[in-house]
PDB file of C-alpha atoms and ligand atoms in Angstrom:
ATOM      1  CA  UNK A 194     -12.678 -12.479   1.756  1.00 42.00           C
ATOM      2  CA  UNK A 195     -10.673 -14.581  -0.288  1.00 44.00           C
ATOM      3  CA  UNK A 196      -7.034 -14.441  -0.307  1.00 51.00           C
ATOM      4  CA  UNK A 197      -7.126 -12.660  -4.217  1.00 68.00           C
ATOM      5  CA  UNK A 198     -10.095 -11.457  -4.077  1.00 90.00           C
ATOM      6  CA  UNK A 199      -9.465  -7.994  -5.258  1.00 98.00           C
ATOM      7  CA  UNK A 200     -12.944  -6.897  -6.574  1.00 97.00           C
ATOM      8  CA  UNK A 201     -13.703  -6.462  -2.807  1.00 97.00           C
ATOM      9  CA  UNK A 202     -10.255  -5.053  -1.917  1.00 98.00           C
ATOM     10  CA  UNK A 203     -10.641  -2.252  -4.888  1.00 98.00           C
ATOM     11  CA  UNK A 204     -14.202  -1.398  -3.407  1.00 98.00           C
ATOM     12  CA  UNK A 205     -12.628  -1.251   0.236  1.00 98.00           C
ATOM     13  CA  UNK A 206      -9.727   0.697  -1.763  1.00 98.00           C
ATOM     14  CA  UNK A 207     -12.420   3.242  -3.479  1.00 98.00           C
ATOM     15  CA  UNK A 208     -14.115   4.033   0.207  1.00 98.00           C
ATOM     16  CA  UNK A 209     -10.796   5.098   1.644  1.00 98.00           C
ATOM     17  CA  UNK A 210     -10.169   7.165  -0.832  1.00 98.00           C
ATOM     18  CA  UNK A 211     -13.528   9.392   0.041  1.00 98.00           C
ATOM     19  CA  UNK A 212     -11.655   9.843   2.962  1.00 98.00           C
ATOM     20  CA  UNK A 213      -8.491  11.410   1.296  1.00 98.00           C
ATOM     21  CA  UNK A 214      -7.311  14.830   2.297  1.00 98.00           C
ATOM     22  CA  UNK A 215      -5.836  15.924  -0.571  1.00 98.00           C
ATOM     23  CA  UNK A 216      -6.169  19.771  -0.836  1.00 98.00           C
ATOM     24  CA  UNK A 217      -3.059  21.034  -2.622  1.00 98.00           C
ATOM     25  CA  UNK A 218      -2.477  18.166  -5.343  1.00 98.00           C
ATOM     26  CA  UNK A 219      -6.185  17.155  -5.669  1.00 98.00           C
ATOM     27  CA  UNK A 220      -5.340  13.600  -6.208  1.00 98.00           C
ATOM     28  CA  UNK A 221      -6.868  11.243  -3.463  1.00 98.00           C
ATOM     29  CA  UNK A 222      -5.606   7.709  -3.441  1.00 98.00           C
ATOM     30  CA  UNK A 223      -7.434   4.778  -1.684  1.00 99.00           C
ATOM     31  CA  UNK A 224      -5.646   2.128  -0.549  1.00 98.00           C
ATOM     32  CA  UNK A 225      -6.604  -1.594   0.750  1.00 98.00           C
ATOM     33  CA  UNK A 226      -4.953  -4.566   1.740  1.00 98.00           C
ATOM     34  CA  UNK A 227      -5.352  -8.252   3.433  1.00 98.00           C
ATOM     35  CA  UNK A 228      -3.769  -9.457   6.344  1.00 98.00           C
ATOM     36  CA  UNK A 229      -2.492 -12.871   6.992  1.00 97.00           C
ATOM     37  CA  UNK A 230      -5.064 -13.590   9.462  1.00 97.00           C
ATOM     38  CA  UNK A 231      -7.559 -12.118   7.158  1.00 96.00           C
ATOM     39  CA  UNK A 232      -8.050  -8.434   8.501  1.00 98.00           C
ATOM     40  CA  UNK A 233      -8.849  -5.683   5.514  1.00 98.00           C
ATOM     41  CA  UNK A 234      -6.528  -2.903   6.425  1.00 98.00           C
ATOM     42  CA  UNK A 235      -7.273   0.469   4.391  1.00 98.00           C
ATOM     43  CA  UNK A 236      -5.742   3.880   4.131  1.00 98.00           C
ATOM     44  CA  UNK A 237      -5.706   7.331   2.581  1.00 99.00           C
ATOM     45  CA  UNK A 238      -3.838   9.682   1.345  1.00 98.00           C
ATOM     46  CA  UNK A 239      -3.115  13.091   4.346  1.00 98.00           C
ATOM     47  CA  UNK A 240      -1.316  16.193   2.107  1.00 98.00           C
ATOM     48  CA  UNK A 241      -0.245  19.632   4.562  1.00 98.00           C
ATOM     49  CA  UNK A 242       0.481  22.486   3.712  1.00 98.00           C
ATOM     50  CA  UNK A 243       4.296  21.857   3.847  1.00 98.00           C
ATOM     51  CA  UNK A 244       3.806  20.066   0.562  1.00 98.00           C
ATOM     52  CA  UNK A 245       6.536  17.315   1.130  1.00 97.00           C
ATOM     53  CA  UNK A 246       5.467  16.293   4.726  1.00 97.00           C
ATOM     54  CA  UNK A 247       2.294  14.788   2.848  1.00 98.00           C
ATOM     55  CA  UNK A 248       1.336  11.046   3.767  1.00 98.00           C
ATOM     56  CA  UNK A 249       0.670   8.502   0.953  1.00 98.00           C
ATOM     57  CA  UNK A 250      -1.796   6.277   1.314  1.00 98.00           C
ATOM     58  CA  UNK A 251       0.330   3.444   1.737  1.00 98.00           C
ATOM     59  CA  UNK A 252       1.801   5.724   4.196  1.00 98.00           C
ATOM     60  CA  UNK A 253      -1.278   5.837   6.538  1.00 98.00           C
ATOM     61  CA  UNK A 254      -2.689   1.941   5.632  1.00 98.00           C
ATOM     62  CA  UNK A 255       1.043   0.364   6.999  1.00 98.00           C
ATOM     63  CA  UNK A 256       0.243   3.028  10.127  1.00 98.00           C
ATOM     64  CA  UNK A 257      -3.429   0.903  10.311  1.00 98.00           C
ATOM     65  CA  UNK A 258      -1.839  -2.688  10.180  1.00 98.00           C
ATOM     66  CA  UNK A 259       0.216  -2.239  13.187  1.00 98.00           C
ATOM     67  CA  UNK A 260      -2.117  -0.283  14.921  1.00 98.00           C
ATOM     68  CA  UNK A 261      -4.693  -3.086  14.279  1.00 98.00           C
ATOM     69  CA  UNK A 262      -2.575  -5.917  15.434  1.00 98.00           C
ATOM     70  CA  UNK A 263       0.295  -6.040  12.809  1.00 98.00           C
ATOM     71  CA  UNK A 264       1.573  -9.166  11.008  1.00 98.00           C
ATOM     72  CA  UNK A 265       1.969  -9.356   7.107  1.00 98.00           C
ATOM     73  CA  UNK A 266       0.509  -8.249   3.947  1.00 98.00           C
ATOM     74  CA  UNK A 267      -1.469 -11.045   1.844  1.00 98.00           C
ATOM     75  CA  UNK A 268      -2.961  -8.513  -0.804  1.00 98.00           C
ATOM     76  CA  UNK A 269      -2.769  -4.795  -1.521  1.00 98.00           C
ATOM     77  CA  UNK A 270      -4.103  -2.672  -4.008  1.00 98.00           C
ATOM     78  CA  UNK A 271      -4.673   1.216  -4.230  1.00 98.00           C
ATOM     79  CA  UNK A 272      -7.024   3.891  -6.480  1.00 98.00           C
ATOM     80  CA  UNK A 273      -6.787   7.147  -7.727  1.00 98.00           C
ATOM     81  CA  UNK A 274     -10.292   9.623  -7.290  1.00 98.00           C
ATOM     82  CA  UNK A 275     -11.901   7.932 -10.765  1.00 98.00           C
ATOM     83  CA  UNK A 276     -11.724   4.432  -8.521  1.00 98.00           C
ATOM     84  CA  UNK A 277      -8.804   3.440 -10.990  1.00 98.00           C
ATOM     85  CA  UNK A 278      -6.245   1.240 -10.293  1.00 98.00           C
ATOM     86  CA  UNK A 279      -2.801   2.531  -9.773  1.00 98.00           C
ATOM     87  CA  UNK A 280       0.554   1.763  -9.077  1.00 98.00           C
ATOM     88  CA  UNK A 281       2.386   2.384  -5.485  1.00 98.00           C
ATOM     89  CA  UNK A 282       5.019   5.240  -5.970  1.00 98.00           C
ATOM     90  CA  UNK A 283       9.088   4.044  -5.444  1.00 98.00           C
ATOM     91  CA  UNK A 284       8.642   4.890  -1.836  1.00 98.00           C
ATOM     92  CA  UNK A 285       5.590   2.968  -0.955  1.00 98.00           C
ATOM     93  CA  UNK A 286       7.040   0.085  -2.774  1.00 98.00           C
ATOM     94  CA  UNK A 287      10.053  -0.095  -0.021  1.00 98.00           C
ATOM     95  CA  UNK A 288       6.983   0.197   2.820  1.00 98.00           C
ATOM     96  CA  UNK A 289       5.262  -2.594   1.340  1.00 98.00           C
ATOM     97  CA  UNK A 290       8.200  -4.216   0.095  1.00 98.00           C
ATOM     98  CA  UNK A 291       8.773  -4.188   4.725  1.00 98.00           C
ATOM     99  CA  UNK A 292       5.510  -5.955   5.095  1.00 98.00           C
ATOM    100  CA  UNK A 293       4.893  -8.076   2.497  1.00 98.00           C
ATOM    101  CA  UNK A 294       4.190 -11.676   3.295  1.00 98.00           C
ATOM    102  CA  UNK A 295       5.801 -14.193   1.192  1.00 97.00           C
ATOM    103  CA  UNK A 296       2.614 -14.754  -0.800  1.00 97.00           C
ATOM    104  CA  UNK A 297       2.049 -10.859  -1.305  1.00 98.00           C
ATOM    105  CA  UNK A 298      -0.214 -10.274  -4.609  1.00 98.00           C
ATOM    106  CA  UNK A 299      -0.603  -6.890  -5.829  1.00 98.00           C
ATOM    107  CA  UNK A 300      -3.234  -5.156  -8.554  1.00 98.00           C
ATOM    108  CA  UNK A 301      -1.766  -3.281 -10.553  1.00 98.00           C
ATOM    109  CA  UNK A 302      -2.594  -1.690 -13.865  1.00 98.00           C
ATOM    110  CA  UNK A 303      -0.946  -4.530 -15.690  1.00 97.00           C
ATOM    111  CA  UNK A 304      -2.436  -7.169 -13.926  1.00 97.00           C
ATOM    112  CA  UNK A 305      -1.074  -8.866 -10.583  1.00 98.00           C
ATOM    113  CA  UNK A 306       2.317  -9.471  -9.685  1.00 98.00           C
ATOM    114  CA  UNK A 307       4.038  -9.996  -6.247  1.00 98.00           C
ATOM    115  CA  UNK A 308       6.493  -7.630  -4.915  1.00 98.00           C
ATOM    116  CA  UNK A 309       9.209  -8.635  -7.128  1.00 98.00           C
ATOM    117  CA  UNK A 310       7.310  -7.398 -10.211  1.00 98.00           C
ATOM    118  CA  UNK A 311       6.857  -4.080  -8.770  1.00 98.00           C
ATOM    119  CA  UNK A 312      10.487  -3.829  -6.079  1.00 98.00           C
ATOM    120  CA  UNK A 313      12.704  -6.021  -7.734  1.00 98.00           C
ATOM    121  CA  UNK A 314      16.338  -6.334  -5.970  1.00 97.00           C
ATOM    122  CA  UNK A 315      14.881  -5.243  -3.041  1.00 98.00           C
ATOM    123  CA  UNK A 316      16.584  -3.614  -0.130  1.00 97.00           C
ATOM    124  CA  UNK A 317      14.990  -5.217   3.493  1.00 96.00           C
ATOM    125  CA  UNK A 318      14.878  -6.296   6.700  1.00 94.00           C
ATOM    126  CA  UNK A 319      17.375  -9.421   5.984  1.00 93.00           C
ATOM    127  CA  UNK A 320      20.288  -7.023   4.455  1.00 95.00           C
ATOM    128  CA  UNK A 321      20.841  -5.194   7.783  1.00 94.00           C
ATOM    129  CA  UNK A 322      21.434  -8.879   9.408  1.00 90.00           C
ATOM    130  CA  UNK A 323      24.038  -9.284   6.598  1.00 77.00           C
ATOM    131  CA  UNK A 324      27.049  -7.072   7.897  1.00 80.00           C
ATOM    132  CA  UNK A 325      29.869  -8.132   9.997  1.00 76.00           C
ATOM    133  CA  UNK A 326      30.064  -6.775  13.221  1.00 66.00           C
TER     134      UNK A 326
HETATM  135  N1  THU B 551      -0.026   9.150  -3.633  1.00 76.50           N
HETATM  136  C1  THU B 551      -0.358   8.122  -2.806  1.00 76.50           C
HETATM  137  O1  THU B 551      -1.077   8.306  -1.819  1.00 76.50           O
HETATM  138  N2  THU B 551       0.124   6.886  -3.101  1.00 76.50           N
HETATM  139  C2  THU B 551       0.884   6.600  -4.194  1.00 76.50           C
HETATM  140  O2  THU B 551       1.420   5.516  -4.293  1.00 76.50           O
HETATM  141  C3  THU B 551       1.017   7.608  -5.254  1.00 76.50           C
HETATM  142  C4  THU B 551       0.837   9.017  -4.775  1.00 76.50           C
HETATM  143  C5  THU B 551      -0.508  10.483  -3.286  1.00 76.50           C
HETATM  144  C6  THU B 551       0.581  11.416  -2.804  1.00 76.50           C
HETATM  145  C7  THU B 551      -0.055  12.768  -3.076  1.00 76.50           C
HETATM  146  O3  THU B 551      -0.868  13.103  -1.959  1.00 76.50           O
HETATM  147  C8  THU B 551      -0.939  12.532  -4.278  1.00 76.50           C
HETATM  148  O4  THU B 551      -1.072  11.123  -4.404  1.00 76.50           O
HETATM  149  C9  THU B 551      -0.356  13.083  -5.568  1.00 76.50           C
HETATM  150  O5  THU B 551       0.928  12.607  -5.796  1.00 76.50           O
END
């Protein structure tokens, strides 16, 4: 797959979302992303009956890339149940935001944009380095 090629990474994004469990807000989310060395990386959304223990998609995909061999995010992009593209919520933005390579691309709604256009004035890794001891 080619580094942008997000047609594929939507339709990789739609199958995960069949796999949603999404009982109590009846909103399944798909997500799908590249890796640097070219793995596609998906994930789904996993609600519970203690509403705010629920796992994003994002939640579950970032669970896949290390469990898969980790490294960095190339590409990402996530849909709603009408295969739609949609927009990470604040939260997912800081896990992505953790694993974004420095040529991250995101779909989004509006078009794509790197993690800047979605997290900008991040909070990350390099900030905790940044404190005296
Ligand atoms: N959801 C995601 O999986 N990712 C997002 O970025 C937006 C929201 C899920 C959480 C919840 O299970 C459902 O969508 C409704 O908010």
């Amino acid at each position: 797959m080619a580094q942008t090629d997000f047609a594929a990474l939507t339709q990789a994004a739609r199958e995960a979302m069949q796999r949603a469990y999404a009982p109590y807000s009846g909103y399944p989310v798909g997500a799908a992303a590249l890796t640097e060395d070219g793995r596609v990386i998906t994930g789904c959304n996993v609600e519970n009956a203690s509403y705010g223990v629920g796992l994003c998609a994002e939640c579950t995909l970032v669970g896949q890339l290390q469990l898969t061999g980790g490294g960095k995010l190339t590409a990402f992009t996530c849909v709603n149940a009408d295969g739609e593209t949609i927009t990470p919520c604040g939260r997912c933005r800081q896990l992505l935001n953790e694993f974004a390579a420095e040529e991250f691309r995101i779909l989004t709604p509006r078009g794509i944009t790197g993690i800047d256009g979605i997290l900008p004035e991040a909070f990350g890794p390099s900030d905790l380095q940044e404190v005296s001891a």
